[in-house]
Amino acid sequence: MSSETTKPVKQLDRVIIRFAGDSGDGMQLTGDRFTQESASFGNDLATLPNFPAEIRAPQGTIPGVSSFQVHFADHDILTPGDAPDVLVAMNPAALRANLGDLPKGATIIVDTHDFTKRNLDKAGYSVNPLDEDDDTLAEYAVQPVDLTGMTIEAVKEFGLSRKDAARAKNMFALGLVSWMYGRPTDSTIAFLTRRFAKVPAIRDANITAFKAGWYFGETTEAFAVSYEVKPAPVAAGTYRNITGNLALAYGLVAAGVQADLPVFLGTYPITPASDILHELSKHKSFGITTFQAEDEIAGIGAAIGASFGGALGVTSTSGPGVALKSEAIGLAVMTELPLVVVNVQRGGPSTGLPTKTEQSDLLQAMFGRNGESPVPIVAPQSPGDCFDAAIEAARIAVTYRTPVMLLSDGMLANGSEPWRVPETADLPRIEANFATGPNHVSAKNAKENGPDAEPDEFWPYLRDEETLARPWAIPGTAGIEHRIGGLEKADGHGNISYDTDNHDKMTRLRQAKIDRIADSLPPLVVDDPSGAAKVLVIGWGSTYGPIGAGIRRVRKAGFNVAQVHLRHLNPFPKDLGEILKRYDKVLVPEMNLGQLSLLLRAEYLVDAIGYNQVRGLPLKAAELAETIAELVAKAEGVPVDLSNTDTDDTDANPVSTHTAQIAEAKK
């Protein structure tokens, strides 16, 4: 299919599209394919998959709606967008579930086929919102299309049942939207060819439905205009679209290579972390071993055993799994072995919201173990950044002989963005520095040979002067045989000790070792272009995008605001306290009830102001911008008006700029 069109083509700078339907309608696949098309075209993009926790939620009901939102642009963007400009709704429930998110004037492409009384009743509609005498959708540009019916007609030559033929309707919708926005189609056709290679009829039906949707857009009078969003300028390099879980898995592979260590993943499947296991299992050629254990405890126990044996032990899970692993994490603290604990956070408590995002495990990571058991915490800020965060977590674990908590979340794990593939030469080296022989001179040896005597004993808890890390000794190495376990160790020689003064000393040493990590951290980057800001917005994890987008809007209104984003949450960077003192007001946006705010208040006695939402969804940048503006207004003593401004990611007005452009183009 040619990307050329005989219809007028209007230029847009960015568009937000949401595909929505039943959890069995293939919306995640549809959104992913549109994303891949946009990535290959060269747009900057960000995505937000949103789906039920059930494998097959009740058909036609609002709880069963699955959606995929993609924001693509001709410039740098930071979020998947606050509100879609275009909604593709496959049934009444998908329409009703998403209608409240749409700005006025948004385009709605709706499959009319399933708007039966039964389905309308399931969705809670007393009357059909598509009826001409109903004004439910009066504020939107509605395009009713019988996607299912046209799909069935288009693929009838392949002899499929009506049910199987109807399943290709998502490809018809994808073809239509691909035409609307000038997306490349070759990659989708190649994908369908590979995916259904063993079932020729299904393969050909999906390809035909995709092409039929594209040609329908080209020929129908209902869609009079197509749109173009040009590629975004990027630095030279090789790029690919990547999700956070995939980037994190690649980071663990790279960490193993850079440390010359085999990587062992001991884990138990759990949403939304399971993709890490799936991906790492493909990379045995890089020295990766994956073990799907019978439960969470067995998974981390195996990972600790692998670390004892000289591998980089990793375990992946979500908040409920961390709760089960907490005793074993304490064991890794006591034995002082490298371990990376990946927590892809989700809504809680308990089983909570398995497929929704949240940031509520920070205090669990800090304190969720018995005794004084400090653990470093690292958090990525975007899907692509999960790669670098994984390497950093491994560096800390190996260098300081400690378990490290890597806090991702559902938004990062499932969302995607263009990622520049790094050069291998640019990746940091990680030095394991295994113990190779005795490290201590026995009293007898010292007496016989004096101060220059060669070490003749191995003490597993002698510490490096710089890092305070103990030696990492591979079992079976001659001359360094030793025992470790969960009971308290005597300083140096590591024998079991119940001495009270020794316990106090070892507790303080373990804390001091974690504190030493701050010496290896680079200075924080403070985004304060004018240097005159009185308000600082500080965040961590996936709030990076919404915070950055909100700040863009405030700055476009002509006001000053500063931003700092934390990758290291324990220990904090050494210069954080001094930075906080520079500003009159400190705002801390989080997807929890104020956990980082609590830590900042305790550590620095700063009057941190929380901006907190726990909705299972990312923060909305436009709403956050209003809160930032209020703080700036108080600090500056002047009103801040955002009504005539816009950001690269959010709606400045009730009608977004892109929706307004689309509406104008339709005229």
mmCIF file with all atom_site columns, N, CA, C and O in Angstrom, residues 62 95 115 140 174 196 236 299 316 346 358 368 388 413 416 430 457 465 535 539 548 559 626 632 663:
data_model
loop_
_atom_site.group_PDB
_atom_site.id
_atom_site.type_symbol
_atom_site.label_atom_id
_atom_site.label_alt_id
_atom_site.label_comp_id
_atom_site.label_asym_id
_atom_site.label_entity_id
_atom_site.label_seq_id
_atom_site.pdbx_PDB_ins_code
_atom_site.Cartn_x
_atom_site.Cartn_y
_atom_site.Cartn_z
_atom_site.occupancy
_atom_site.B_iso_or_equiv
_atom_site.pdbx_formal_charge
_atom_site.auth_seq_id
_atom_site.auth_comp_id
_atom_site.auth_asym_id
_atom_site.auth_atom_id
_atom_site.pdbx_PDB_model_num
ATOM 1   N N  . ILE A 1 62  ? -18.003 -2.805  31.373 1.00 0.00 ? 62  ILE A N  1
ATOM 2   C CA . ILE A 1 62  ? -17.003 -1.757  31.591 1.00 0.00 ? 62  ILE A CA 1
ATOM 3   C C  . ILE A 1 62  ? -15.756 -2.304  32.298 1.00 0.00 ? 62  ILE A C  1
ATOM 4   O O  . ILE A 1 62  ? -14.629 -1.951  31.919 1.00 0.00 ? 62  ILE A O  1
ATOM 5   N N  . LEU A 1 95  ? -16.756 2.674   24.754 1.00 0.00 ? 95  LEU A N  1
ATOM 6   C CA . LEU A 1 95  ? -17.126 4.080   24.606 1.00 0.00 ? 95  LEU A CA 1
ATOM 7   C C  . LEU A 1 95  ? -17.415 4.706   25.962 1.00 0.00 ? 95  LEU A C  1
ATOM 8   O O  . LEU A 1 95  ? -16.878 5.759   26.299 1.00 0.00 ? 95  LEU A O  1
ATOM 9   N N  . PHE A 1 115 ? -23.525 -2.350  18.878 1.00 0.00 ? 115 PHE A N  1
ATOM 10  C CA . PHE A 1 115 ? -24.425 -1.481  19.624 1.00 0.00 ? 115 PHE A CA 1
ATOM 11  C C  . PHE A 1 115 ? -25.840 -2.056  19.619 1.00 0.00 ? 115 PHE A C  1
ATOM 12  O O  . PHE A 1 115 ? -26.804 -1.440  19.176 1.00 0.00 ? 115 PHE A O  1
ATOM 13  N N  . TYR A 1 140 ? -18.637 15.896  20.442 1.00 0.00 ? 140 TYR A N  1
ATOM 14  C CA . TYR A 1 140 ? -17.506 15.210  19.819 1.00 0.00 ? 140 TYR A CA 1
ATOM 15  C C  . TYR A 1 140 ? -17.734 15.025  18.327 1.00 0.00 ? 140 TYR A C  1
ATOM 16  O O  . TYR A 1 140 ? -18.865 15.091  17.840 1.00 0.00 ? 140 TYR A O  1
ATOM 17  N N  . LEU A 1 174 ? -6.959  -0.825  12.700 1.00 0.00 ? 174 LEU A N  1
ATOM 18  C CA . LEU A 1 174 ? -5.561  -0.393  12.611 1.00 0.00 ? 174 LEU A CA 1
ATOM 19  C C  . LEU A 1 174 ? -5.246  0.130   11.216 1.00 0.00 ? 174 LEU A C  1
ATOM 20  O O  . LEU A 1 174 ? -4.556  1.152   11.070 1.00 0.00 ? 174 LEU A O  1
ATOM 21  N N  . PHE A 1 196 ? 1.237   -15.379 12.088 1.00 0.00 ? 196 PHE A N  1
ATOM 22  C CA . PHE A 1 196 ? 0.268   -16.411 11.721 1.00 0.00 ? 196 PHE A CA 1
ATOM 23  C C  . PHE A 1 196 ? 0.781   -17.297 10.579 1.00 0.00 ? 196 PHE A C  1
ATOM 24  O O  . PHE A 1 196 ? -0.011  -17.815 9.784  1.00 0.00 ? 196 PHE A O  1
ATOM 25  N N  . ALA A 1 236 ? 22.052  11.498  16.508 1.00 0.00 ? 236 ALA A N  1
ATOM 26  C CA . ALA A 1 236 ? 22.456  10.365  15.671 1.00 0.00 ? 236 ALA A CA 1
ATOM 27  C C  . ALA A 1 236 ? 22.617  9.116   16.518 1.00 0.00 ? 236 ALA A C  1
ATOM 28  O O  . ALA A 1 236 ? 23.048  9.168   17.671 1.00 0.00 ? 236 ALA A O  1
ATOM 29  N N  . GLY A 1 299 ? 12.269  -18.655 44.890 1.00 0.00 ? 299 GLY A N  1
ATOM 30  C CA . GLY A 1 299 ? 12.944  -17.895 43.841 1.00 0.00 ? 299 GLY A CA 1
ATOM 31  C C  . GLY A 1 299 ? 14.084  -17.062 44.393 1.00 0.00 ? 299 GLY A C  1
ATOM 32  O O  . GLY A 1 299 ? 15.210  -17.098 43.874 1.00 0.00 ? 299 GLY A O  1
ATOM 33  N N  . SER A 1 316 ? 12.917  -11.131 40.580 1.00 0.00 ? 316 SER A N  1
ATOM 34  C CA . SER A 1 316 ? 11.973  -10.122 40.084 1.00 0.00 ? 316 SER A CA 1
ATOM 35  C C  . SER A 1 316 ? 10.582  -10.419 40.623 1.00 0.00 ? 316 SER A C  1
ATOM 36  O O  . SER A 1 316 ? 10.176  -11.583 40.729 1.00 0.00 ? 316 SER A O  1
ATOM 37  N N  . ARG A 1 346 ? 2.861   -2.157  41.686 1.00 0.00 ? 346 ARG A N  1
ATOM 38  C CA . ARG A 1 346 ? 1.480   -2.133  41.211 1.00 0.00 ? 346 ARG A CA 1
ATOM 39  C C  . ARG A 1 346 ? 0.590   -1.666  42.358 1.00 0.00 ? 346 ARG A C  1
ATOM 40  O O  . ARG A 1 346 ? 1.039   -1.509  43.494 1.00 0.00 ? 346 ARG A O  1
ATOM 41  N N  . GLU A 1 358 ? 1.484   2.103   40.386 1.00 0.00 ? 358 GLU A N  1
ATOM 42  C CA . GLU A 1 358 ? 1.516   2.804   41.660 1.00 0.00 ? 358 GLU A CA 1
ATOM 43  C C  . GLU A 1 358 ? 2.975   2.955   42.092 1.00 0.00 ? 358 GLU A C  1
ATOM 44  O O  . GLU A 1 358 ? 3.860   2.281   41.567 1.00 0.00 ? 358 GLU A O  1
ATOM 45  N N  . GLY A 1 368 ? 10.939  -2.536  55.052 1.00 0.00 ? 368 GLY A N  1
ATOM 46  C CA . GLY A 1 368 ? 10.111  -3.734  55.111 1.00 0.00 ? 368 GLY A CA 1
ATOM 47  C C  . GLY A 1 368 ? 10.842  -5.011  55.455 1.00 0.00 ? 368 GLY A C  1
ATOM 48  O O  . GLY A 1 368 ? 10.654  -6.041  54.798 1.00 0.00 ? 368 GLY A O  1
ATOM 49  N N  . ASP A 1 388 ? 19.581  1.553   32.079 1.00 0.00 ? 388 ASP A N  1
ATOM 50  C CA . ASP A 1 388 ? 20.673  2.127   32.859 1.00 0.00 ? 388 ASP A CA 1
ATOM 51  C C  . ASP A 1 388 ? 20.487  1.881   34.356 1.00 0.00 ? 388 ASP A C  1
ATOM 52  O O  . ASP A 1 388 ? 21.465  1.661   35.081 1.00 0.00 ? 388 ASP A O  1
ATOM 53  N N  . ALA A 1 413 ? 6.953   -0.393  33.143 1.00 0.00 ? 413 ALA A N  1
ATOM 54  C CA . ALA A 1 413 ? 7.112   -1.765  32.675 1.00 0.00 ? 413 ALA A CA 1
ATOM 55  C C  . ALA A 1 413 ? 6.419   -2.006  31.349 1.00 0.00 ? 413 ALA A C  1
ATOM 56  O O  . ALA A 1 413 ? 6.984   -2.626  30.433 1.00 0.00 ? 413 ALA A O  1
ATOM 57  N N  . SER A 1 416 ? 6.130   2.314   26.583 1.00 0.00 ? 416 SER A N  1
ATOM 58  C CA . SER A 1 416 ? 7.290   2.244   25.683 1.00 0.00 ? 416 SER A CA 1
ATOM 59  C C  . SER A 1 416 ? 7.662   3.633   25.197 1.00 0.00 ? 416 SER A C  1
ATOM 60  O O  . SER A 1 416 ? 6.873   4.578   25.275 1.00 0.00 ? 416 SER A O  1
ATOM 61  N N  . ILE A 1 430 ? 32.036  -3.164  35.699 1.00 0.00 ? 430 ILE A N  1
ATOM 62  C CA . ILE A 1 430 ? 31.696  -3.531  37.070 1.00 0.00 ? 430 ILE A CA 1
ATOM 63  C C  . ILE A 1 430 ? 32.719  -4.571  37.521 1.00 0.00 ? 430 ILE A C  1
ATOM 64  O O  . ILE A 1 430 ? 32.863  -5.618  36.875 1.00 0.00 ? 430 ILE A O  1
ATOM 65  N N  . GLU A 1 457 ? 45.146  -16.848 56.898 1.00 0.00 ? 457 GLU A N  1
ATOM 66  C CA . GLU A 1 457 ? 43.759  -17.147 57.224 1.00 0.00 ? 457 GLU A CA 1
ATOM 67  C C  . GLU A 1 457 ? 42.835  -16.334 56.310 1.00 0.00 ? 457 GLU A C  1
ATOM 68  O O  . GLU A 1 457 ? 43.222  -15.262 55.833 1.00 0.00 ? 457 GLU A O  1
ATOM 69  N N  . GLU A 1 465 ? 38.598  -0.785  52.782 1.00 0.00 ? 465 GLU A N  1
ATOM 70  C CA . GLU A 1 465 ? 38.678  0.499   53.469 1.00 0.00 ? 465 GLU A CA 1
ATOM 71  C C  . GLU A 1 465 ? 37.802  1.563   52.815 1.00 0.00 ? 465 GLU A C  1
ATOM 72  O O  . GLU A 1 465 ? 37.259  2.442   53.486 1.00 0.00 ? 465 GLU A O  1
ATOM 73  N N  . VAL A 1 535 ? 10.573  27.813  43.651 1.00 0.00 ? 535 VAL A N  1
ATOM 74  C CA . VAL A 1 535 ? 9.853   26.556  43.859 1.00 0.00 ? 535 VAL A CA 1
ATOM 75  C C  . VAL A 1 535 ? 10.634  25.426  43.203 1.00 0.00 ? 535 VAL A C  1
ATOM 76  O O  . VAL A 1 535 ? 11.039  25.534  42.044 1.00 0.00 ? 535 VAL A O  1
ATOM 77  N N  . GLY A 1 539 ? 10.920  14.646  42.318 1.00 0.00 ? 539 GLY A N  1
ATOM 78  C CA . GLY A 1 539 ? 10.185  13.408  42.139 1.00 0.00 ? 539 GLY A CA 1
ATOM 79  C C  . GLY A 1 539 ? 11.110  12.227  42.011 1.00 0.00 ? 539 GLY A C  1
ATOM 80  O O  . GLY A 1 539 ? 12.330  12.340  42.097 1.00 0.00 ? 539 GLY A O  1
ATOM 81  N N  . GLY A 1 548 ? 7.893   16.872  34.329 1.00 0.00 ? 548 GLY A N  1
ATOM 82  C CA . GLY A 1 548 ? 8.549   17.656  33.291 1.00 0.00 ? 548 GLY A CA 1
ATOM 83  C C  . GLY A 1 548 ? 7.561   18.373  32.394 1.00 0.00 ? 548 GLY A C  1
ATOM 84  O O  . GLY A 1 548 ? 7.762   19.535  32.024 1.00 0.00 ? 548 GLY A O  1
ATOM 85  N N  . PHE A 1 559 ? 7.133   31.940  33.985 1.00 0.00 ? 559 PHE A N  1
ATOM 86  C CA . PHE A 1 559 ? 7.512   31.875  35.392 1.00 0.00 ? 559 PHE A CA 1
ATOM 87  C C  . PHE A 1 559 ? 8.604   30.838  35.610 1.00 0.00 ? 559 PHE A C  1
ATOM 88  O O  . PHE A 1 559 ? 8.789   29.918  34.812 1.00 0.00 ? 559 PHE A O  1
ATOM 89  N N  . GLU A 1 626 ? -1.213  22.997  37.293 1.00 0.00 ? 626 GLU A N  1
ATOM 90  C CA . GLU A 1 626 ? -2.012  23.961  38.057 1.00 0.00 ? 626 GLU A CA 1
ATOM 91  C C  . GLU A 1 626 ? -1.516  24.062  39.498 1.00 0.00 ? 626 GLU A C  1
ATOM 92  O O  . GLU A 1 626 ? -1.432  25.149  40.069 1.00 0.00 ? 626 GLU A O  1
ATOM 93  N N  . VAL A 1 632 ? 4.024   28.567  42.757 1.00 0.00 ? 632 VAL A N  1
ATOM 94  C CA . VAL A 1 632 ? 4.842   29.651  42.200 1.00 0.00 ? 632 VAL A CA 1
ATOM 95  C C  . VAL A 1 632 ? 4.198   30.994  42.503 1.00 0.00 ? 632 VAL A C  1
ATOM 96  O O  . VAL A 1 632 ? 4.884   31.969  42.866 1.00 0.00 ? 632 VAL A O  1
ATOM 97  N N  . ALA A 1 663 ? -10.094 19.428  14.496 1.00 0.00 ? 663 ALA A N  1
ATOM 98  C CA . ALA A 1 663 ? -11.415 20.000  14.231 1.00 0.00 ? 663 ALA A CA 1
ATOM 99  C C  . ALA A 1 663 ? -11.348 21.042  13.124 1.00 0.00 ? 663 ALA A C  1
ATOM 100 O O  . ALA A 1 663 ? -12.214 21.114  12.247 1.00 0.00 ? 663 ALA A O  1
#
